[in-house]
Tab-separated table of C-alpha atoms in Angstrom:
chain	number	residue	atom	x	y	z
A	1	UNK	CA	-45.035	68.208	194.886
A	2	UNK	CA	-43.567	67.110	197.894
A	3	UNK	CA	-40.299	68.314	198.718
A	4	UNK	CA	-37.572	66.313	199.950
A	5	UNK	CA	-35.078	68.266	202.898
A	6	UNK	CA	-31.502	67.653	202.412
A	7	UNK	CA	-29.637	65.833	205.160
A	8	UNK	CA	-25.824	65.975	205.793
A	9	UNK	CA	-24.180	63.217	203.913
A	10	UNK	CA	-20.740	62.006	204.216
A	11	UNK	CA	-18.827	61.633	201.276
A	12	UNK	CA	-16.097	60.248	199.963
A	13	UNK	CA	-13.325	62.234	197.567
A	14	UNK	CA	-14.308	60.460	194.315
A	15	UNK	CA	-10.763	60.491	193.613
A	16	UNK	CA	-9.668	58.552	196.576
A	17	UNK	CA	-10.343	55.063	195.160
A	18	UNK	CA	-10.101	52.017	193.575
A	19	UNK	CA	-9.909	52.106	189.454
A	20	UNK	CA	-13.770	51.014	188.615
A	21	UNK	CA	-13.613	48.170	187.004
A	22	UNK	CA	-15.219	47.923	183.211
A	23	UNK	CA	-18.922	48.305	183.004
A	24	UNK	CA	-21.478	45.853	181.409
A	25	UNK	CA	-20.538	45.667	177.575
A	26	UNK	CA	-17.883	48.140	177.525
A	27	UNK	CA	-16.424	45.784	175.548
A	28	UNK	CA	-17.952	42.811	173.120
A	29	UNK	CA	-18.343	39.778	173.964
A	30	UNK	CA	-21.605	37.829	172.288
A	31	UNK	CA	-20.646	34.941	174.695
A	32	UNK	CA	-21.887	36.833	177.917
A	33	UNK	CA	-25.000	38.296	178.828
A	34	UNK	CA	-25.249	41.888	179.199
A	35	UNK	CA	-28.293	43.923	180.857
A	36	UNK	CA	-28.382	46.422	177.965
A	37	UNK	CA	-29.240	43.044	175.775
A	38	UNK	CA	-30.768	41.214	178.327
A	39	UNK	CA	-33.356	44.178	178.763
A	40	UNK	CA	-34.049	44.396	175.039
A	41	UNK	CA	-34.857	40.682	175.397
A	42	UNK	CA	-37.262	40.668	178.178
A	43	UNK	CA	-38.531	43.229	176.042
A	44	UNK	CA	-39.729	40.691	173.410
A	45	UNK	CA	-37.424	41.983	171.055
A	46	UNK	CA	-35.067	38.998	170.506
A	47	UNK	CA	-33.452	39.960	167.454
A	48	UNK	CA	-31.595	42.340	169.446
A	49	UNK	CA	-30.054	39.574	171.799
A	50	UNK	CA	-27.789	37.418	171.482
A	51	UNK	CA	-27.996	33.390	172.715
A	52	UNK	CA	-26.782	34.192	176.227
A	53	UNK	CA	-28.894	36.923	176.698
A	54	UNK	CA	-31.842	34.572	175.823
A	55	UNK	CA	-30.954	32.211	178.083
A	56	UNK	CA	-30.755	34.612	180.918
A	57	UNK	CA	-34.082	35.313	180.181
A	58	UNK	CA	-35.603	32.483	180.502
A	59	UNK	CA	-33.197	32.145	184.071
A	60	UNK	CA	-34.577	34.928	185.184
A	61	UNK	CA	-38.594	33.699	184.354
A	62	UNK	CA	-37.476	30.538	186.719
A	63	UNK	CA	-36.160	32.153	189.614
A	64	UNK	CA	-37.864	36.021	189.567
A	65	UNK	CA	-41.211	35.597	188.139
A	66	UNK	CA	-43.095	33.842	185.125
A	67	UNK	CA	-44.216	37.320	183.779
A	68	UNK	CA	-40.360	39.361	184.546
A	69	UNK	CA	-40.648	40.089	180.474
A	70	UNK	CA	-44.452	41.653	181.143
A	71	UNK	CA	-42.672	43.864	184.024
A	72	UNK	CA	-39.862	44.669	181.299
A	73	UNK	CA	-42.008	45.860	178.852
A	74	UNK	CA	-44.407	48.156	180.879
A	75	UNK	CA	-41.245	49.843	182.631
A	76	UNK	CA	-40.554	50.675	178.977
A	77	UNK	CA	-44.110	51.972	178.158
A	78	UNK	CA	-44.122	54.117	181.209
A	79	UNK	CA	-41.012	55.752	179.852
A	80	UNK	CA	-42.387	56.322	176.388
A	81	UNK	CA	-45.888	57.542	178.119
A	82	UNK	CA	-43.702	60.382	180.412
A	83	UNK	CA	-41.156	60.943	177.596
A	84	UNK	CA	-44.850	61.744	175.782
A	85	UNK	CA	-46.013	63.677	178.122
A	86	UNK	CA	-43.408	65.918	178.681
A	87	UNK	CA	-42.470	67.079	175.414
A	88	UNK	CA	-45.758	67.912	174.787
A	89	UNK	CA	-45.630	70.118	177.817
A	90	UNK	CA	-42.897	72.104	175.713
A	91	UNK	CA	-39.877	70.473	177.590
A	92	UNK	CA	-37.067	70.314	174.062
A	93	UNK	CA	-33.661	68.415	176.159
A	94	UNK	CA	-33.339	65.413	176.853
A	95	UNK	CA	-30.609	63.250	178.458
A	96	UNK	CA	-31.644	59.344	178.484
A	97	UNK	CA	-28.295	58.562	180.852
A	98	UNK	CA	-27.485	53.962	180.504
A	99	UNK	CA	-30.090	54.667	177.354
A	100	UNK	CA	-29.801	50.527	175.945
A	101	UNK	CA	-30.212	49.965	172.818
A	102	UNK	CA	-32.973	50.624	170.372
A	103	UNK	CA	-35.532	48.587	169.129
A	104	UNK	CA	-37.558	50.415	166.718
A	105	UNK	CA	-41.012	48.917	167.458
A	106	UNK	CA	-39.258	45.605	167.501
A	107	UNK	CA	-40.698	44.486	170.665
A	108	UNK	CA	-43.799	42.891	172.084
A	109	UNK	CA	-45.773	46.294	172.445
A	110	UNK	CA	-43.988	47.938	169.250
A	111	UNK	CA	-42.971	50.610	171.326
A	112	UNK	CA	-40.905	53.388	169.522
A	113	UNK	CA	-37.645	54.644	170.938
A	114	UNK	CA	-37.289	57.688	173.339
A	115	UNK	CA	-35.578	59.876	171.026
A	116	UNK	CA	-38.290	59.304	167.819
A	117	UNK	CA	-41.097	59.942	170.988
A	118	UNK	CA	-39.893	63.521	171.674
A	119	UNK	CA	-38.866	64.094	168.017
A	120	UNK	CA	-42.389	62.848	167.153
A	121	UNK	CA	-43.444	65.515	169.705
A	122	UNK	CA	-41.106	68.616	168.982
A	123	UNK	CA	-38.598	67.642	165.720
A	124	UNK	CA	-35.920	70.561	167.171
A	125	UNK	CA	-35.472	68.662	170.061
A	126	UNK	CA	-32.033	67.685	171.664
A	127	UNK	CA	-31.243	64.543	172.925
A	128	UNK	CA	-28.376	62.696	174.213
A	129	UNK	CA	-28.103	59.190	174.975
A	130	UNK	CA	-25.347	57.858	176.807
A	131	UNK	CA	-25.034	54.814	177.695
A	132	UNK	CA	-21.231	52.598	178.811
A	133	UNK	CA	-22.674	50.020	176.449
A	134	UNK	CA	-20.061	49.331	173.337
A	135	UNK	CA	-22.883	47.762	171.322
A	136	UNK	CA	-25.723	49.645	172.409
A	137	UNK	CA	-23.909	52.631	171.466
A	138	UNK	CA	-22.494	51.736	168.104
A	139	UNK	CA	-26.128	50.429	167.357
A	140	UNK	CA	-27.699	54.272	168.344
A	141	UNK	CA	-25.200	55.700	166.064
A	142	UNK	CA	-26.804	53.853	163.386
A	143	UNK	CA	-30.205	53.555	164.328
A	144	UNK	CA	-30.895	57.119	165.796
A	145	UNK	CA	-31.301	60.151	163.368
A	146	UNK	CA	-31.951	63.525	163.758
A	147	UNK	CA	-30.243	67.187	163.600
A	148	UNK	CA	-30.543	67.588	167.798
A	149	UNK	CA	-29.215	63.827	168.750
A	150	UNK	CA	-25.653	62.931	170.096
A	151	UNK	CA	-24.959	59.877	171.089
A	152	UNK	CA	-22.284	59.407	174.211
A	153	UNK	CA	-20.518	55.944	175.366
A	154	UNK	CA	-20.145	56.889	178.697
A	155	UNK	CA	-19.656	55.083	181.979
A	156	UNK	CA	-22.563	56.554	185.083
A	157	UNK	CA	-19.825	56.070	188.079
A	158	UNK	CA	-18.135	59.244	185.954
A	159	UNK	CA	-20.465	61.781	187.221
A	160	UNK	CA	-18.304	64.338	186.019
A	161	UNK	CA	-17.783	62.788	182.704
A	162	UNK	CA	-21.125	62.457	182.090
A	163	UNK	CA	-22.083	65.915	183.087
A	164	UNK	CA	-19.634	67.079	180.557
A	165	UNK	CA	-20.776	65.367	178.201
A	166	UNK	CA	-24.433	66.944	178.452
A	167	UNK	CA	-22.924	70.294	178.484
A	168	UNK	CA	-21.547	69.757	175.061
A	169	UNK	CA	-24.627	69.236	173.695
A	170	UNK	CA	-27.204	70.248	176.313
A	171	UNK	CA	-27.929	74.031	177.584
A	172	UNK	CA	-27.413	73.687	180.900
A	173	UNK	CA	-28.311	77.227	181.745
A	174	UNK	CA	-31.270	75.540	180.344
A	175	UNK	CA	-34.292	72.795	181.486
A	176	UNK	CA	-33.529	69.398	180.996
A	177	UNK	CA	-35.155	66.030	181.207
A	178	UNK	CA	-32.733	63.660	182.725
A	179	UNK	CA	-34.211	60.197	182.250
A	180	UNK	CA	-32.383	57.494	184.008
A	181	UNK	CA	-34.408	54.335	182.939
A	182	UNK	CA	-33.487	51.004	185.149
A	183	UNK	CA	-29.799	51.521	185.303
A	184	UNK	CA	-29.743	53.338	188.990
A	185	UNK	CA	-30.283	49.154	190.506
A	186	UNK	CA	-26.001	49.243	189.121
A	187	UNK	CA	-24.974	51.240	190.831
A	188	UNK	CA	-23.602	51.724	194.763
A	189	UNK	CA	-25.241	54.167	197.032
A	190	UNK	CA	-21.920	56.579	196.945
A	191	UNK	CA	-22.145	55.614	193.011
A	192	UNK	CA	-25.965	57.179	192.945
A	193	UNK	CA	-24.618	59.893	195.567
A	194	UNK	CA	-21.773	61.173	193.432
A	195	UNK	CA	-24.639	60.942	190.713
A	196	UNK	CA	-26.915	63.418	192.210
A	197	UNK	CA	-25.083	65.678	193.704
A	198	UNK	CA	-23.321	66.209	189.971
A	199	UNK	CA	-27.086	66.390	188.634
A	200	UNK	CA	-28.307	68.707	191.260
A	201	UNK	CA	-24.814	71.105	191.355
A	202	UNK	CA	-25.418	71.963	187.430
A	203	UNK	CA	-28.967	70.790	186.421
A	204	UNK	CA	-31.405	74.306	185.978
A	205	UNK	CA	-34.305	74.708	188.095
A	206	UNK	CA	-37.024	73.579	186.644
A	207	UNK	CA	-35.275	70.002	185.513
A	208	UNK	CA	-36.557	67.130	185.641
A	209	UNK	CA	-35.016	63.729	186.662
A	210	UNK	CA	-36.804	60.539	186.103
A	211	UNK	CA	-35.744	57.272	187.150
A	212	UNK	CA	-37.201	53.622	187.514
A	213	UNK	CA	-35.859	50.818	189.531
A	214	UNK	CA	-36.310	47.174	190.415
A	215	UNK	CA	-37.674	46.812	193.622
A	216	UNK	CA	-38.464	44.214	196.226
A	217	UNK	CA	-41.157	46.208	198.201
A	218	UNK	CA	-43.832	43.434	198.961
A	219	UNK	CA	-41.976	40.358	197.589
A	220	UNK	CA	-40.681	37.483	200.486
A	221	UNK	CA	-37.193	38.597	201.073
A	222	UNK	CA	-35.729	34.738	200.527
A	223	UNK	CA	-36.906	35.328	196.979
A	224	UNK	CA	-35.999	38.570	196.477
A	225	UNK	CA	-32.281	37.421	197.123
A	226	UNK	CA	-32.604	34.837	195.255
A	227	UNK	CA	-33.298	36.564	191.792
A	228	UNK	CA	-30.383	38.969	192.892
A	229	UNK	CA	-27.786	36.502	192.803
A	230	UNK	CA	-29.731	34.805	189.736
A	231	UNK	CA	-29.349	37.830	188.163
A	232	UNK	CA	-25.817	38.365	189.133
A	233	UNK	CA	-24.571	35.306	187.979
A	234	UNK	CA	-26.047	35.288	184.731
A	235	UNK	CA	-24.642	38.539	183.655
A	236	UNK	CA	-20.683	37.638	184.898
A	237	UNK	CA	-20.652	39.022	188.268
A	238	UNK	CA	-22.627	42.141	187.448
A	239	UNK	CA	-23.704	43.784	191.221
A	240	UNK	CA	-27.804	45.031	190.982
A	241	UNK	CA	-29.078	46.750	194.294
A	242	UNK	CA	-32.923	46.407	194.938
A	243	UNK	CA	-33.716	48.834	196.885
A	244	UNK	CA	-37.612	50.113	198.807
A	245	UNK	CA	-39.550	52.933	197.851
A	246	UNK	CA	-37.964	54.860	200.702
A	247	UNK	CA	-34.548	53.883	199.583
A	248	UNK	CA	-35.638	54.808	195.240
A	249	UNK	CA	-37.224	58.491	197.007
A	250	UNK	CA	-33.509	59.001	198.683
A	251	UNK	CA	-31.975	59.033	195.072
A	252	UNK	CA	-33.675	61.764	194.147
A	253	UNK	CA	-32.812	63.498	197.712
A	254	UNK	CA	-32.324	67.563	197.239
A	255	UNK	CA	-34.895	67.689	194.267
A	256	UNK	CA	-38.402	68.382	195.072
A	257	UNK	CA	-41.086	65.064	193.922
A	258	UNK	CA	-43.774	65.497	191.722
A	259	UNK	CA	-47.230	63.662	191.969
A	260	UNK	CA	-47.486	60.328	192.257
A	261	UNK	CA	-44.199	60.177	193.791
A	262	UNK	CA	-42.656	57.068	194.108
A	263	UNK	CA	-44.964	54.432	192.288
A	264	UNK	CA	-44.726	51.505	190.552
A	265	UNK	CA	-44.717	51.892	187.125
A	266	UNK	CA	-48.281	50.689	186.428
A	267	UNK	CA	-49.458	53.509	188.178
A	268	UNK	CA	-47.095	56.303	186.838
A	269	UNK	CA	-49.859	58.419	184.224
A	270	UNK	CA	-51.410	55.294	183.486
A	271	UNK	CA	-53.552	55.203	180.355
A	272	UNK	CA	-57.102	53.568	179.414
A	273	UNK	CA	-57.333	50.443	177.069
A	274	UNK	CA	-54.814	48.514	175.463
A	275	UNK	CA	-53.421	45.334	177.954
A	276	UNK	CA	-54.545	44.879	181.227
A	277	UNK	CA	-51.157	45.754	183.447
A	278	UNK	CA	-50.206	42.986	185.514
A	279	UNK	CA	-50.943	43.609	189.040
A	280	UNK	CA	-49.413	40.631	190.384
A	281	UNK	CA	-46.004	40.529	190.185
A	282	UNK	CA	-42.837	42.136	190.616
A	283	UNK	CA	-42.141	45.889	189.387
A	284	UNK	CA	-39.984	48.695	188.793
A	285	UNK	CA	-40.722	52.003	190.288
A	286	UNK	CA	-40.962	55.040	189.366
A	287	UNK	CA	-40.249	58.518	190.211
A	288	UNK	CA	-40.143	62.011	188.382
A	289	UNK	CA	-38.193	65.058	190.487
A	290	UNK	CA	-37.224	68.824	189.422
A	291	UNK	CA	-34.267	70.744	189.736
A	292	UNK	CA	-35.058	73.781	193.280
A	293	UNK	CA	-33.100	77.042	193.006
A	294	UNK	CA	-29.950	76.619	193.958
């Protein structure tokens, strides 16, 4: 286990800022590609997307990498592995922040949704599915069934409201697994810090934060910039922040990073057998960190 020591930071008063722009998918518009549907299409669940989202995927293949869809699929598979592992270790509370659209095994890998993974191990699991995308929330409410689930529409940039939503459904006095799968790269450094401070202040010791994040490590910086610009253009100007391994480590500052540290998703709790992992392409980074005593 690696412990990251806190370092001094200058934080701007969260009330001293311009009004936030609406988050992606805040209102339904099938004529505009949005990250949640594009991600579903990358996973191979094309029926969960619209024509504009599928067009965006084709352009991302041309601009970033021809197998960028396999990278997204491996990201989803890594999250399934870790949720299954943690549910088996007795974790009974999960907050999936930026949960994305349920695909119910309709993707290329036939992966179950994360709630179903945890509930399959522990039927009494309590699960919060939170997303800013209106269609995602509507779909979650229709498809995710279980006595312990709550679905909330909320913007991750509103960290106090996110923690209030968690506290309304989960016991903050007990360990919670917080999942931030492929979402923090849509937040600025300051917005990530706000969320980190809020989690650090209110999570019980022993809680875990799991995140995956796009990276440009090992890639030509010019190609990274072209890919970033293409993504933003395809999604109506939605910003995306490509971070390095050290920058991703900084996102869990003040937490204790669990082994194996910050690694590619294909190297996080890898399973034997199945499809051979794609090695010659950009990958998401993944890290799991534990909340310490306050």
